[in-house]
Coordinates of C-alpha atoms in Angstrom, one line a residue:
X1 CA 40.5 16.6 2.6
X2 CA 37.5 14.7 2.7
X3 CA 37.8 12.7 -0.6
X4 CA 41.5 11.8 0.8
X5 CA 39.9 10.4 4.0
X6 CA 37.4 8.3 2.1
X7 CA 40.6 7.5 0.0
X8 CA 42.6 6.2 2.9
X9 CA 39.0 4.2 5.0
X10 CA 38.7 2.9 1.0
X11 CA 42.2 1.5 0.9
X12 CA 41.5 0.3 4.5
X13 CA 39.3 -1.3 3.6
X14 CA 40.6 -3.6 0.7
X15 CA 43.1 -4.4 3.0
X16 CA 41.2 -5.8 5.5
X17 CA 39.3 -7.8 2.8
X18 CA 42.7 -9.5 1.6
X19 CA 42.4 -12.1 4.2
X20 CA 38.4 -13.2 3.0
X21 CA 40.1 -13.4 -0.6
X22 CA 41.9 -16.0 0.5
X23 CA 39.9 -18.2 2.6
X24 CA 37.2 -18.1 -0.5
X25 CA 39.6 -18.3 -3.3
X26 CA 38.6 -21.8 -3.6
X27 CA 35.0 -21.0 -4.6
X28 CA 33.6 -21.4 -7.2
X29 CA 33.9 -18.2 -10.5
X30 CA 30.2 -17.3 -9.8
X31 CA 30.5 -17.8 -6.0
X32 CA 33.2 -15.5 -5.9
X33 CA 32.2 -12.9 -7.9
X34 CA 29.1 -12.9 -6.0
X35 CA 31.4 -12.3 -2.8
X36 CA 33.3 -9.8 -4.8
X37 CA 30.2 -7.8 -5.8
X38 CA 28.1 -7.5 -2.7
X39 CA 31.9 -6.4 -1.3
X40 CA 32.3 -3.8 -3.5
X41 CA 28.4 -2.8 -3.3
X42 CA 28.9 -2.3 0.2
X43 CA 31.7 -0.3 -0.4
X44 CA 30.0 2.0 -2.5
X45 CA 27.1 2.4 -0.8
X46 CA 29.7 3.4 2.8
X47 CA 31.0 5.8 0.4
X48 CA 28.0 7.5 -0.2
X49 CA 26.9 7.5 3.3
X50 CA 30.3 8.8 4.4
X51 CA 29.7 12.1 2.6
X52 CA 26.9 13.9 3.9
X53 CA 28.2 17.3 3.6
X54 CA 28.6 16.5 -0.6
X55 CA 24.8 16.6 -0.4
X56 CA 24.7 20.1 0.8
X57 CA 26.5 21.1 -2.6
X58 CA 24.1 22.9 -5.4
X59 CA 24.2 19.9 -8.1
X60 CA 24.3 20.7 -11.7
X61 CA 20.4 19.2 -11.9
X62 CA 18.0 17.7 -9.6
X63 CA 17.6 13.7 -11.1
X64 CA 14.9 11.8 -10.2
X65 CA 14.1 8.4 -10.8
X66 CA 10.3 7.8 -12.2
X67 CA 8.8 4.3 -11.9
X68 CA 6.2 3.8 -14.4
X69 CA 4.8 1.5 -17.4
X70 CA 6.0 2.6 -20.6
X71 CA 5.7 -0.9 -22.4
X72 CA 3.1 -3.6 -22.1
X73 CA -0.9 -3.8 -22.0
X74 CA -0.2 -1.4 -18.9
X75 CA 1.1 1.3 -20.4
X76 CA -2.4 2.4 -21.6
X77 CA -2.7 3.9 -18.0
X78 CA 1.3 4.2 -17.1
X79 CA 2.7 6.9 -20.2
X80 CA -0.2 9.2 -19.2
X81 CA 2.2 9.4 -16.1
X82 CA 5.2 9.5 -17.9
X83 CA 3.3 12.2 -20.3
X84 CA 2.4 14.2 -17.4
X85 CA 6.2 14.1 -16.0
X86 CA 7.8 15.4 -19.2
X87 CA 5.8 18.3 -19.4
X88 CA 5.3 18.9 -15.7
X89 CA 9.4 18.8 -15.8
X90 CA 9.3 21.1 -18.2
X91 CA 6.9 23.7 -16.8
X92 CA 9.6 24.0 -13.7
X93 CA 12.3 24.3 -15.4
X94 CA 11.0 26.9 -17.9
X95 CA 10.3 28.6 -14.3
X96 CA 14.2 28.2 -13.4
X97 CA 13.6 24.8 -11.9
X98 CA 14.0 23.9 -8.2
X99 CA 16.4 26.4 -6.5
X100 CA 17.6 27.4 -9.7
X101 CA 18.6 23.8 -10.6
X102 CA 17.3 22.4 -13.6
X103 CA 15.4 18.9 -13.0
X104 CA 16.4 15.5 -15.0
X105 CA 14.5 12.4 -15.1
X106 CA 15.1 8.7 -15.9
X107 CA 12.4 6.8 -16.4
X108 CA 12.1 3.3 -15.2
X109 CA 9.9 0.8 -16.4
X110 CA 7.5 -1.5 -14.5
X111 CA 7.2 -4.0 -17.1
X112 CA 10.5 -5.4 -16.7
X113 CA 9.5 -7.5 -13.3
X114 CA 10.2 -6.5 -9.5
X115 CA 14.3 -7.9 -10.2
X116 CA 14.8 -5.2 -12.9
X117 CA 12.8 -2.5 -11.3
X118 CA 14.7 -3.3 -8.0
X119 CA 18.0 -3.6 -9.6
X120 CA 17.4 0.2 -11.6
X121 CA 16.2 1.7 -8.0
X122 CA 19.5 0.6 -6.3
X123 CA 21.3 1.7 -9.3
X124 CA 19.8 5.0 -9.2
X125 CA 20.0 5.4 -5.8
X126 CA 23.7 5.1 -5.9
X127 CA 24.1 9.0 -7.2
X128 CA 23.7 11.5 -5.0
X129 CA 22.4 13.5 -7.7
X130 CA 19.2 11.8 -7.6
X131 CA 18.0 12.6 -4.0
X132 CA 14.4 11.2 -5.1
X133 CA 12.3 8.6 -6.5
X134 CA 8.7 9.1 -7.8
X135 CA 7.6 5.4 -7.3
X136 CA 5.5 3.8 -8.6
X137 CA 2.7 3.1 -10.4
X138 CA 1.6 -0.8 -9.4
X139 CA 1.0 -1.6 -6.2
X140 CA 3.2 -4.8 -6.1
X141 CA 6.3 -2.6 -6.9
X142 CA 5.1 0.0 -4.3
X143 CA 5.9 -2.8 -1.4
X144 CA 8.9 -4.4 -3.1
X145 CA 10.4 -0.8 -3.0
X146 CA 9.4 0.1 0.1
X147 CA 11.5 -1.8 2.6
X148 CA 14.7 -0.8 -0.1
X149 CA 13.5 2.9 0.3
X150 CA 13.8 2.7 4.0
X151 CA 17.2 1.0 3.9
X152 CA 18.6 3.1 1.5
X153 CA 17.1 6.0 3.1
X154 CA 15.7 7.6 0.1
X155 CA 12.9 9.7 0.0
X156 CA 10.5 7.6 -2.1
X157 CA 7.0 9.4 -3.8
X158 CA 4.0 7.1 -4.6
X159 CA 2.9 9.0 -7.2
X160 CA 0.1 6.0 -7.8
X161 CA 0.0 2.8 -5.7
X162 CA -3.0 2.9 -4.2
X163 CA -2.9 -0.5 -2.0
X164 CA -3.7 0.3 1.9
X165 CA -0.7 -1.9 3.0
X166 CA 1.8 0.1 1.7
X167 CA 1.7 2.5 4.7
X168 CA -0.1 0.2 7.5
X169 CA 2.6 -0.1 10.0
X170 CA 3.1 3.5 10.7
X171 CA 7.1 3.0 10.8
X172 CA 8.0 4.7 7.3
X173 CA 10.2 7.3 7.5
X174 CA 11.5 7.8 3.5
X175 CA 8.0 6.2 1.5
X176 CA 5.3 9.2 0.8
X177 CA 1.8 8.5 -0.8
X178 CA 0.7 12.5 -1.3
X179 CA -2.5 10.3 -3.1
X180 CA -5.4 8.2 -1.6
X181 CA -5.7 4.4 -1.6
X182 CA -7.7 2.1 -1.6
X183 CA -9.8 2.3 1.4
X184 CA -11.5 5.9 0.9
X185 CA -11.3 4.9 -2.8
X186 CA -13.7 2.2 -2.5
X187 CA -15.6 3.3 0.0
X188 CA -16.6 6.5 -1.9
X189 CA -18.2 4.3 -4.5
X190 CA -19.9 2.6 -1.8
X191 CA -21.3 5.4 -0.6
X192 CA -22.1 6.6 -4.2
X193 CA -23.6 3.4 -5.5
X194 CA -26.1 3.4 -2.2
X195 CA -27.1 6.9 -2.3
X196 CA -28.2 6.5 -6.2
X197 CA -29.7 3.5 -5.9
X198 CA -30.6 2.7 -2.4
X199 CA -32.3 -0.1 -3.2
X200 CA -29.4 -2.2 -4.8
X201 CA -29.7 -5.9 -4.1
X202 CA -27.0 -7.9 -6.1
X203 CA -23.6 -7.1 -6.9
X204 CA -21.0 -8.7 -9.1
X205 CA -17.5 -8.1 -9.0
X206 CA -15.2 -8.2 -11.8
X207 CA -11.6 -7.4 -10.9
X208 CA -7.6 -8.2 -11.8
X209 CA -6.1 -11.0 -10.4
X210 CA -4.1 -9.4 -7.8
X211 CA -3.7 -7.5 -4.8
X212 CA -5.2 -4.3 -6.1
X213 CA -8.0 -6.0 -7.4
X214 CA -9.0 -8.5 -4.5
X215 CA -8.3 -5.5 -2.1
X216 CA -10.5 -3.5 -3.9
X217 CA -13.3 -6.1 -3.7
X218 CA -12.6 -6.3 -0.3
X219 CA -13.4 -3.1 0.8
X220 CA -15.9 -2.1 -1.4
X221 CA -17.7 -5.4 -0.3
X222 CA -17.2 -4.5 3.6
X223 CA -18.4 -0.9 2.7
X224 CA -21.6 -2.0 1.2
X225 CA -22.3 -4.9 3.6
X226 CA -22.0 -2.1 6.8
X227 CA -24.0 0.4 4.8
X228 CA -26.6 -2.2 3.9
X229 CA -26.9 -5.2 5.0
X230 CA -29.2 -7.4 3.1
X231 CA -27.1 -6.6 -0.7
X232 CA -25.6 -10.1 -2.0
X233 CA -22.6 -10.3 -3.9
X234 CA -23.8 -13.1 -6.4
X235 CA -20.2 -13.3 -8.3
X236 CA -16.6 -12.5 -7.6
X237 CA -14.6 -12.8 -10.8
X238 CA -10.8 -12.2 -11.1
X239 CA -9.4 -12.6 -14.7
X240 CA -5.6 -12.7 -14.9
X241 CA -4.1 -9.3 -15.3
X242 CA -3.1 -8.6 -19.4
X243 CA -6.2 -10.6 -20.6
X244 CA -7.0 -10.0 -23.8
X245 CA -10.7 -11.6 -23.7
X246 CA -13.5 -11.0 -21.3
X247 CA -16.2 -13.2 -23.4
X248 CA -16.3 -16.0 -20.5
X249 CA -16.5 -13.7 -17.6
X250 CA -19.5 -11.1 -19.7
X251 CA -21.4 -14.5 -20.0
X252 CA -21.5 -15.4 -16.6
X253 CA -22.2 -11.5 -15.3
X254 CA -25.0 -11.1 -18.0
X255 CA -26.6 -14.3 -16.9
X256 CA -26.3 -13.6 -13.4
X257 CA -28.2 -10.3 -14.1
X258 CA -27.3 -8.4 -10.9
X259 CA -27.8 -5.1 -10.3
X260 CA -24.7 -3.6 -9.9
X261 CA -21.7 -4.7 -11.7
X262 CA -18.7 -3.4 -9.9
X263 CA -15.2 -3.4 -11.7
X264 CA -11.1 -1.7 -11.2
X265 CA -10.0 -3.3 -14.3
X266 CA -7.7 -0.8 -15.5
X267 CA -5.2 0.1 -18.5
X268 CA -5.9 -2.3 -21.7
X269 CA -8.2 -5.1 -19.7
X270 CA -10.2 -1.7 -18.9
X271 CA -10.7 -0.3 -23.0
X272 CA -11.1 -4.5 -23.9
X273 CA -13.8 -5.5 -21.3
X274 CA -15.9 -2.2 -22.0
X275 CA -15.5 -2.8 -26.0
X276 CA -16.5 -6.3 -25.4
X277 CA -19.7 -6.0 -23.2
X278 CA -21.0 -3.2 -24.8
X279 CA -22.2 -5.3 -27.6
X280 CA -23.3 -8.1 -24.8
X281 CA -25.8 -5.0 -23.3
X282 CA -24.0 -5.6 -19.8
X283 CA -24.3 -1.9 -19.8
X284 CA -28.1 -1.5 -20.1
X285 CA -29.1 -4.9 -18.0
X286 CA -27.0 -3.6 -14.7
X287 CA -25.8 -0.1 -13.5
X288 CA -22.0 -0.7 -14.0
X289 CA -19.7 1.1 -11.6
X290 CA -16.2 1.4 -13.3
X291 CA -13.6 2.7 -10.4
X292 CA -11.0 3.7 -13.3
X293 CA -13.5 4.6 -15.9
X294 CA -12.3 8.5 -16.3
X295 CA -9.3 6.8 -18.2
X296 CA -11.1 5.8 -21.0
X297 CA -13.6 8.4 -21.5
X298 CA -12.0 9.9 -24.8
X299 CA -10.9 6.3 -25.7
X300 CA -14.0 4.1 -25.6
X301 CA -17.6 5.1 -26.1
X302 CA -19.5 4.6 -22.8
X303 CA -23.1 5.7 -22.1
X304 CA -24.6 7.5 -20.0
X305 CA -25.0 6.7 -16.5
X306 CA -22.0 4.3 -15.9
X307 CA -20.5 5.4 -12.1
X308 CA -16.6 6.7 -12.8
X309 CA -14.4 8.5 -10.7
X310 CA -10.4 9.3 -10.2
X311 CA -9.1 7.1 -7.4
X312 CA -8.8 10.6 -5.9
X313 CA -9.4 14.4 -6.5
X314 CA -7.8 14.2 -9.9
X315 CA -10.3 15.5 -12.9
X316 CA -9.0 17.7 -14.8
X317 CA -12.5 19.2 -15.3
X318 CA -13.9 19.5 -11.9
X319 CA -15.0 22.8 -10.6
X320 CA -11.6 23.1 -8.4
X321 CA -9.3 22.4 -11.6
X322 CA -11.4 24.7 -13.8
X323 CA -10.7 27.5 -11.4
X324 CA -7.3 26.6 -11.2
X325 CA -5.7 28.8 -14.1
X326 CA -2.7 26.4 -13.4
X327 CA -4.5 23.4 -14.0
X328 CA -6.4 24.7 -16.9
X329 CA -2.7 25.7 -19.0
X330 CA -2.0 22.8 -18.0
X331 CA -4.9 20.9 -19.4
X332 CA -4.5 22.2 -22.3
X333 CA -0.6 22.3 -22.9
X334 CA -0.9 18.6 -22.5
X335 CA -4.0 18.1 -25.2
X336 CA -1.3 20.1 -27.7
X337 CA 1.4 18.1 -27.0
X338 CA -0.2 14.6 -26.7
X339 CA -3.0 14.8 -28.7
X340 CA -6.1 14.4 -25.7
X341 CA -6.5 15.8 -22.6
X342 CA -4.8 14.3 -19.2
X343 CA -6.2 11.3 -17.8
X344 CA -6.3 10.7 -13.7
X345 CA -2.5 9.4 -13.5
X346 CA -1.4 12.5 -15.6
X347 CA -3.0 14.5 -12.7
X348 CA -2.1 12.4 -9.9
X349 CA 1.6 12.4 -11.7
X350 CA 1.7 15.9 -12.0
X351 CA 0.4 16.3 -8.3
X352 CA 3.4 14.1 -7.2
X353 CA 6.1 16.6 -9.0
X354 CA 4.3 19.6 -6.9
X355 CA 5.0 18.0 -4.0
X356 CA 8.2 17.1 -4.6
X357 CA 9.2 20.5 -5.6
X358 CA 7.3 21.8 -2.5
X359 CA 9.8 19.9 -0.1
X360 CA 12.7 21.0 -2.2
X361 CA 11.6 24.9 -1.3
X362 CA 10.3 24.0 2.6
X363 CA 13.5 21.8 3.2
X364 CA 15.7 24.8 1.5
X365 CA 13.8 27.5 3.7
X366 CA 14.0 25.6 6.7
X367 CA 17.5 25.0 6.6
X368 CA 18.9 28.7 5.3
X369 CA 19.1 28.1 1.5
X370 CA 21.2 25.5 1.4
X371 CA 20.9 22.5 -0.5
X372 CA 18.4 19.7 1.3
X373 CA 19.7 16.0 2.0
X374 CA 17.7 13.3 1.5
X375 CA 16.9 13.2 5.1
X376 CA 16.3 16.9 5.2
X377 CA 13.6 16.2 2.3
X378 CA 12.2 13.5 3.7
X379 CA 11.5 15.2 7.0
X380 CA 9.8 18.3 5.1
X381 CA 7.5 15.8 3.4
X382 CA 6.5 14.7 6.6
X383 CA 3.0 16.1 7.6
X384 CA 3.2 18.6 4.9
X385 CA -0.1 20.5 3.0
X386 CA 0.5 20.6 -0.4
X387 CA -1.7 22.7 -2.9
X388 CA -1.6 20.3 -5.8
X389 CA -3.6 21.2 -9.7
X390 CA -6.6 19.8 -8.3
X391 CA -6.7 20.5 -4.6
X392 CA -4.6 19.8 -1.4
X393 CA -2.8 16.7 -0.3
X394 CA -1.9 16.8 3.4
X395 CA 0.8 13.9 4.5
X396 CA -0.5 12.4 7.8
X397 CA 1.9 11.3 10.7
X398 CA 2.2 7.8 9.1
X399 CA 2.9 9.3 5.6
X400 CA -0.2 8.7 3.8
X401 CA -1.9 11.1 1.7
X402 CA -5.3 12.8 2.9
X403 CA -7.0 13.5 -0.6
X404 CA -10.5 14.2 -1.7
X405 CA -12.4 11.7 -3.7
X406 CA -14.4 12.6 -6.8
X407 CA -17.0 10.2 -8.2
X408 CA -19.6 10.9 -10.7
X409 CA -21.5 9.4 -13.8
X410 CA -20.9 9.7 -17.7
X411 CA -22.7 12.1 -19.0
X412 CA -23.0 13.6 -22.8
X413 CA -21.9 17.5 -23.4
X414 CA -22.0 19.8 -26.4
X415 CA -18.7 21.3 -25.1
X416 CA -16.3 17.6 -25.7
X417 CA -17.2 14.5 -28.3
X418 CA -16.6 12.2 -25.6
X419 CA -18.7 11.3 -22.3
X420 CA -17.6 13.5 -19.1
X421 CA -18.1 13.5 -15.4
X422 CA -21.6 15.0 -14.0
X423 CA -23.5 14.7 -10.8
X424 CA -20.4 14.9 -9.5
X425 CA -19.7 14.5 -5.4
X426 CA -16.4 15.4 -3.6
X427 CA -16.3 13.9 -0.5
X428 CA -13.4 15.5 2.0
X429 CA -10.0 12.9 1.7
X430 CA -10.2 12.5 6.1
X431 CA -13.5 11.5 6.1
X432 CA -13.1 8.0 4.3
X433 CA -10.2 7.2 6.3
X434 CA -9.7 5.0 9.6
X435 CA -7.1 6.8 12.5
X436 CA -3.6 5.7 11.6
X437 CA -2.6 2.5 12.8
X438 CA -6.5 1.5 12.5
X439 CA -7.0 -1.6 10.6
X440 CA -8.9 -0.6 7.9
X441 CA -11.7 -3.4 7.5
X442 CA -12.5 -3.7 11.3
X443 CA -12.8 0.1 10.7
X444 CA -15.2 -0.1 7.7
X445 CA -17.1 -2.8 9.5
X446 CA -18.1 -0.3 12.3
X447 CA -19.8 2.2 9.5
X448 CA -23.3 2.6 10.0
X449 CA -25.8 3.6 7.5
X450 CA -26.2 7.2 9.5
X451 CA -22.3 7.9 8.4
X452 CA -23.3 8.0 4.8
X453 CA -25.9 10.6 5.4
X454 CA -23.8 13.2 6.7
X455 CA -21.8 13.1 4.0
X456 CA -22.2 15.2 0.9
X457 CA -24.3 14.2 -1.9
X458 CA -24.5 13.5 -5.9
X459 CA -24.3 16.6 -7.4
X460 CA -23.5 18.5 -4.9
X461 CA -19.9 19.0 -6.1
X462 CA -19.8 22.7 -7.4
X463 CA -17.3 25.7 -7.8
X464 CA -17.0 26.8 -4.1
X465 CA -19.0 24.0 -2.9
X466 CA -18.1 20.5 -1.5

């Protein structure tokens, strides 16, 4: 009965169209199929809205649509995610899935551009079948999904995007970030930087050319400049995204000589600026502080002392993870199958499927067994606690993620052949973040440098301790 009435408001509905045809037959092929398109896109889409109670059906499998970078210089950081999800996907459905439905993925990538990426999310959104989207990794496709998410009204995960604005207005109702961003990010190296060396007087900044990168600067710079006034940033320097050489920009931070060279470069630009000023003793003349430096720990040699952490709680060797026996299987599961262990985005990737499951089951036992809708899932991600590999996301009222920040230095062990994290600190996810609807820089610019002291210190970060 209900496919005959869609049937009959379909047929409706190329009747009433009949009368457009005509007026625009005139136009031009492309023109016209353009018309002829968006019509029938709108169709579709008033066919799916028109059948809520098909949603409520257990589907053969659960699909989701994962946004990540499986091609490009970015890649380097984006198929540890896509890693991660294969074998995270795997774990649940060895475990009989979600609900008993086995889960399916379709992986997008981020390297095609925002039309392509856009184009695949509609696309996907179109099947019922895949009532969520894990996405994404870069920030600049984070906000050009966002507004889409919200139309479409599909529950959308930020499994990575870290940029504050994502989430600023406090009006999303479908876009999740179960992850930190950029604020606490960079204010926990801050806070790190000052408490090792307080007596830091120069900085230099070396980030990518885009929003990530200047926002990053941004904060850690307004961070600093509360904490302690006097420190000068003597260079901001923003190579272009994919560059293969950092020879120009090592010059010009070894002859500057500060004392701090701060840096987000990430992916490929991350493995090619710290095999290039190795050589160039950048690494002995400054303390270096590399925000995504746990990435290429078991890919680059690094020395001791160089400030890393996980753009959240995510090391896979922290005292929580190591007493996780979850997160140690899975540790290791993922060293056998990929040949080295998981990197921060296979965490934070892995943390994102959790809580996606975890809505599945709250939505499902809110609402008697049955099958969730998107809207049902949506509203059980909102101001959920999550217990994740490495700790516990909590969604606040504006759906950003409340997550603990790990920072630490490199440091040699017997127990690996490549650097790992010591001295580690863990500061608690709500204390590096403004009240939502705050804005964030007027926030950090009210930091005093008594805030920093009550907050835990280097080292500090051990099993049952934080």
């Amino acid at each position: 009965m209900a496919f005959k009435n869609i049937s009959l408001a379909f047929a409706r509905s190329l009747s009433s169209l009949q009368p457009l045809f005509r007026l625009n037959w005139e136009l031009p092929h492309a023109n016209l199929r353009v018309v002829v398109d968006g019509l029938a896109g709108a169709l579709v889409i008033g066919v799916v809205a028109a059948t809520p109670v098909a949603a409520q059906d257990k589907p053969s499998s659960v699909g989701l649509g994962i946004f990540t970078f499986t091609s490009g210089p970015a890649a380097a950081y984006g198929m540890p995610g896509k890693n991660a999800a294969d074998l995270m996907i795997d774990e649940i459905n060895a475990k009989g899935g979600i609900g008993g439905v086995p889960v399916t993925a379709t992986f997008v990538d981020e390297a095609q551009g925002a039309q392509g990426v856009i184009a695949e999310y509609r696309r996907l959104a179109g099947d019922a079948k895949n009532q969520v989207m894990v996405a994404a990794l870069s920030s600049a496709t984070c906000l050009a999904l966002a507004p889409i998410a919200e139309q479409l009204e599909v529950p959308t995960v930020g499994w990575n995007c870290d940029t504050h604005q994502l989430l600023m207005d406090g009006k999303s109702k479908y876009v999740f970030r179960p992850n930190g961003n950029t604020v606490p990010e960079f204010i926990a190296y801050a806070i790190y930087l000052l408490d090792r060396k307080p007596d830091v007087k120069t900085v230099a900044i070396i980030n990518p050319d885009y929003a990530f990168g200047h926002d990053a600067a941004k904060i850690f710079t307004a961070a600093l400049k509360a904490l302690k006034p006097d420190i000068e940033i003597v260079a901001e320097l923003y190579p272009k995204l994919g560059s293969p050489n950092y020879q120009t920009e090592i010059s010009r931070l070894t002859t500057a000589r500060p004392d701090v060279v701060f840096s987000n470069l990430w992916g490929a630009d991350l493995e090619n600026f710290v095999r290039q000023a190795t050589p160039r003793g950048l690494f002995t003349s400054s303390q270096v502080v590399l925000a995504l430096g746990e990435t290429v720990l078991q890919r680059v040699p690094l020395p001791d002392g160089v400030i890393v952490g996980v753009l959240g709680d995510g090391w896979w060797m922290s005292p929580d993870a190591k007493a996780n026996p979850q997160t140690v299987k899975f540790a290791e599961a993922y060293k056998s199958r990929f040949g080295e262990y998981p990197v921060f985005p296979s965490i934070k990737m892995a943390n994102a499927l959790i809580y996606v499951k975890a809505a599945y089951e709250a939505a499902m036992q809110k609402n008697g067994g049955k099958w969730p809708t998107r809207a049902e899932l949506a509203a059980a991600m909102k101001g959920s606690k999550v217990a994740t590999l490495t700790g516990i996301t909590q969604t606040r009222a504006d759906n950003d993620g409340l997550v603990d920040q790990i920072v630490g230095v490199t440091v040699k062990t017997s127990a690996q052949p490549f650097p790992v994290i010591g001295d580690m600190v863990r500061y608690k996810g709500d204390s590096l973040m403004p009240q939502a609807g705050q804005d964030p820089l007027a926030w950090i610019s009210t930091l005093k440098p008594e805030f920093a002291k009550s907050l835990p210190k280097p080292g500090s970060y051990k099993i049952g301790e934080r």
